[in-house]
Amino acid sequence: LLTLNYLELLLQPVAAEVAAAAAQPVAEVDADPRTAPGPNGLTTAEVRRRRLQAGANLVPELPRRSFFRRFLQQYQDTMQLTLIGGAGLSLLAGHRRDALTIGAVLLLNGLIGASQDDGKARSVAALRALVGQAARVVRDGVEQTVPAAELVPGDLILLAAGDRVPADAAVLTATGLAVDESLQTGECTAVDKSQASAALAAGTPVVRGRGQAIVTATGGDSTLGRIGALLEGEERPAPLQRQMDQLGRRAGRIGLWVAAGVTGMALLRGQGLATALTAGVSLAISAIPEGLPTFVTLALATGARRMRRQGGTFQNLGAVESMGAVTALCCDKTGTITQGQMAVAEVRLTGSAWRITGEGYCPDGAFHRIGAPGEPMADPLADPAMRRLLKVLALCNNARLGLDDEGALVTHGDPTELALLVAGLKAGLRASGGEGDRLLEVPFDADRRRMTVVCRDAMGQAMACAKGAPEVLLPRCDRVFIGGVVRRMDSKLRRKLLQDATAMAARGLRVLAAAYRPVPLSVQAVQAEKGLIFLGLAAMTDPPRPEAAEAVRRCKAAGIRVLMITGDHPATAATTAREVGLDGGPGSIVSGEQLALLSDAELGSALAQAVVVARATPAQKLRVVRALRQGGHVVAMTGDGVNDAPAMREADIGIAMGDRGTEVARATAGLVLEADDLLTLVAAIAQGRTTRGNVRRTARYLLGSNVAEVCLMGAALLLGLPLPLLPVQLLWMNLAGDGLPAAVLGDQPPEPDVMRRPPEAGGDLLGPGFSRKVLGHGLRTGLAATALYAWALGAGRPLAQARSLAVATLAAAQVRHLYVCRSSSGAGQVRTAGAAAAAMSLGALLVPPLRGALQLAPLGVGELALAAGIGVAANKGNPA
Ligand code: ATP
């Protein structure tokens, strides 16, 4: 499981890279002398030379640590070191039983830690296996099989169904070639790779067809290699982990100092070395919260389990806590706030405007001319501009529509492109033979906001077809198609067309422009996107999700700031935002262009009033998240695609939407929602808050016990009394007595107002009142136990019995403390845990073998009642 998690986590950049590699047309690959293949493949001499340069085609191994080394590494923190010191000193003092008990606790900690720790090395081993054993290559004009590790960039490889792609490669020729990219995309469907220049990532299995490809990157430079390298990177520890580490270290340090002080004091008083050392060790143990890390982890794991039942998977435990601390929620628009199921509702040609009926991807619908009342147009394709526009939009398109065996519509691809295909179908457009012969593709990405393809028609003529955001495409058009003829486009017309686009966007429509141009067959990408002929605008509806407004309302009630960050037009985004209750005054809509002019320092104040950031590039999304974090926000960011991944990574927690989220988004996310339901997201915040509360309760309960013990030990020693608690007794109380209650406190149900109160200030888990409460409980309990202990000794009771009284007092106080720490809705479970904790303590006092092992003495009913009464009474006024 750990291996899988790591793989998932680290596959995050893969799709981005595959997309980038796909953008590299084969012409560019050819031009690179490192990768240029001869018709006969590379020569043996050339292979040797390149191998020296590029090294073996293997994912570099991480230095693997042995189990023993990992086991030893568990003992690097102060808490464990103090315990080791304690065991050693107990041995010195002649207390073998104490030393053994501490040793057992240490051993257990070490074994648990070591068995969890080597996920990284195992993940890299799994990555290495993905490269495969052998590869078929053409070298010196001869087809041969070589070990996959011996491939070099430029090698001509042969692929067939059943092979694994042995290195990153670009397709040269292929017949029906398809690979399974589930590793990158999470979808188990075969992905067609029969187009020349299609990018193949190392490690993907070929499921169909065959082909020739040229190796573009091997070993550490390949997709798998880069994932492997990422494994070495530092992981950012969750805030809670950091706090717990600090707390443990601090407690360990305090323990050491106090222990040293007490030992010194005892020696000065003339007590023997053995007694002084025992006193020191006991104090150190009383100060150390041995169970804290375990029970905090348990509380987080319980929170994650509960969320899974509600349809959300936290990818790591830190994510549960981060989710509970969120103060700002950044949502992308398309597919998260909106349904992401689009339909072209309007088309605006130069000179006419059309309305298109129908819903979703169903190809039933009609074209009405706006301003011409009456029947829908029988044949919209009779209009030459409409025909050309729809054709360009269908050619410049990678989505696919089809029918399955039962006649149901099957869709594949980007919702925007699907909507454009459906519009074509409604008009009666059918692909005509030969025209779809694609020579070149400059793919869409969120930075370019446009896509262009070059296709060859049946006559062998090439045509560039482009679509994209109007303000990006219009400046690339110098002509316009009006009424079947091509005219020059002047700046006045361009301005007017941009205004039309903005007016449509202001109605919440997502607007794309389309353009074309005849080009020479050998045209390069840069030329294909210049001097275009403008065709028209297609505007799509994408209604908000039904639950979006409610989710926004709940977040607001919980004091969480909701910010929509989208690549879409400001006017479209503003309308959608308003529809879901995200209104704002002046300064509430910030555009990418404005952001580009601001320094990082200015960005913070520009975002203060913002509810929408529109036309944001992936880099700007990241800047916004960073600025919010710098402004003290704990940021959650939703996303579904490659373009959201950098910002999701930057956020305190990334959230991948289930249905639409690509594997890239999932791998980056701390929380993956099973379905695209924003209310599940809200539930995850509630669960996160509940879990944080539970962690706080657990920590308060356990630390309260430590403070009480330290207080008792310190006070007794100051009074010159013998040591009140021995190391075995302390360990029993801390681990056995406190165990079940701590676990129950870590799993308290949510309080009814959990989403009606503001986020915790500063995201600080323990909060300002925390120390006061812990110290209050500890001091009261510790002093009460000291009083009883001193009284018993004064009354001439044997030492073992006085110790039993002290143990009984502390145990009763802890049971009472359990009630104080519980959540307002967790009374039932706490009752059972309280009874169990009481039974543990009574067992230690009443069951003879256990009592003997813990060096305690029997107590009468009256004495037990007295100790319990004092323990409970000491905590009567303890604040909840
Ligand atoms: P969000 O960031 O909320 O998911 P988005 O989907 O609008 O929103 P992008 O996918 O980055 O963001 O799209 C940005 C812009 O690029 C769109 O507004 C549109 O103008 C243009 N665009 C989107 N998809 C395509 C496409 N397939 N081809 C060409 N242009 C596109």
Short mmCIF file of C-alpha atoms and ligand atoms in Angstrom, two decimals, residues 331-335 342 396 414 416-417 420 444-451 467-471 510-512 564-569 615-616 618 621 640 643-644 660, ligand 1:
data_model
loop_
_atom_site.label_atom_id
_atom_site.label_comp_id
_atom_site.label_asym_id
_atom_site.label_seq_id
_atom_site.Cartn_x
_atom_site.Cartn_y
_atom_site.Cartn_z
CA CYS A 331 -11.81 26.38 -6.48
CA ASP A 332 -11.34 26.10 -10.19
CA LYS A 333 -14.52 26.89 -12.06
CA THR A 334 -15.01 24.45 -14.89
CA GLY A 335 -16.15 21.10 -13.62
CA MET A 342 -21.17 21.97 -21.85
CA CYS A 396 -9.41 21.20 -34.46
CA ASP A 414 -12.41 17.49 -23.15
CA THR A 416 -15.37 21.96 -24.39
CA GLU A 417 -14.39 19.96 -27.46
CA LEU A 420 -18.27 21.64 -30.25
CA PHE A 444 -4.15 23.38 -26.36
CA ASP A 445 -2.68 24.32 -23.08
CA ALA A 446 -3.87 26.65 -20.42
CA ASP A 447 -1.03 29.10 -21.01
CA ARG A 448 -1.59 29.42 -24.78
CA ARG A 449 -5.37 29.23 -24.49
CA ARG A 450 -5.63 28.09 -28.12
CA MET A 451 -5.20 25.00 -30.26
CA LYS A 467 -9.76 27.70 -31.94
CA GLY A 468 -9.18 29.45 -28.65
CA ALA A 469 -9.99 32.30 -26.32
CA PRO A 470 -11.23 35.26 -28.45
CA GLU A 471 -8.72 37.76 -27.11
CA ARG A 510 -17.86 30.25 -22.22
CA VAL A 511 -16.76 31.74 -25.53
CA LEU A 512 -14.36 30.30 -28.10
CA MET A 564 -12.68 30.98 -7.65
CA ILE A 565 -9.51 30.74 -9.73
CA THR A 566 -10.17 29.98 -13.35
CA GLY A 567 -8.64 30.08 -16.79
CA ASP A 568 -11.95 31.35 -18.15
CA HIS A 569 -12.97 34.92 -19.07
CA ARG A 615 -7.86 34.20 -17.08
CA ALA A 616 -5.25 32.86 -14.71
CA PRO A 618 -1.16 27.80 -14.22
CA LYS A 621 -2.79 30.08 -10.01
CA ASP A 640 -8.94 18.41 -12.12
CA ASN A 643 -2.87 22.95 -15.33
CA ASP A 644 -4.09 22.91 -11.72
CA ARG A 660 -13.18 14.44 -13.75
P1 ATP B 1 -10.84 26.20 -14.87
O1 ATP B 1 -9.47 26.78 -14.72
O2 ATP B 1 -11.85 26.78 -13.99
O3 ATP B 1 -10.90 24.71 -14.94
P2 ATP B 1 -11.11 26.62 -17.71
O4 ATP B 1 -11.40 25.24 -18.17
O5 ATP B 1 -11.93 27.70 -18.27
O6 ATP B 1 -11.34 26.78 -16.22
P3 ATP B 1 -8.69 26.43 -19.11
O7 ATP B 1 -8.97 25.04 -19.42
O8 ATP B 1 -7.36 26.87 -18.67
O9 ATP B 1 -9.61 26.93 -17.96
O10 ATP B 1 -9.17 27.28 -20.38
C1 ATP B 1 -8.83 28.64 -20.53
C2 ATP B 1 -9.40 29.19 -21.81
O11 ATP B 1 -8.81 28.53 -22.92
C3 ATP B 1 -10.90 28.97 -21.97
O12 ATP B 1 -11.64 30.00 -21.40
C4 ATP B 1 -11.06 28.96 -23.49
O13 ATP B 1 -11.13 30.26 -23.98
C5 ATP B 1 -9.77 28.34 -23.97
N1 ATP B 1 -9.93 26.91 -24.20
C6 ATP B 1 -10.37 25.99 -23.33
N2 ATP B 1 -10.37 24.76 -23.85
C7 ATP B 1 -9.91 24.89 -25.11
C8 ATP B 1 -9.65 23.98 -26.18
N3 ATP B 1 -9.85 22.68 -26.05
N4 ATP B 1 -9.18 24.48 -27.32
C9 ATP B 1 -8.94 25.79 -27.46
N5 ATP B 1 -9.16 26.70 -26.51
C10 ATP B 1 -9.64 26.28 -25.34
#
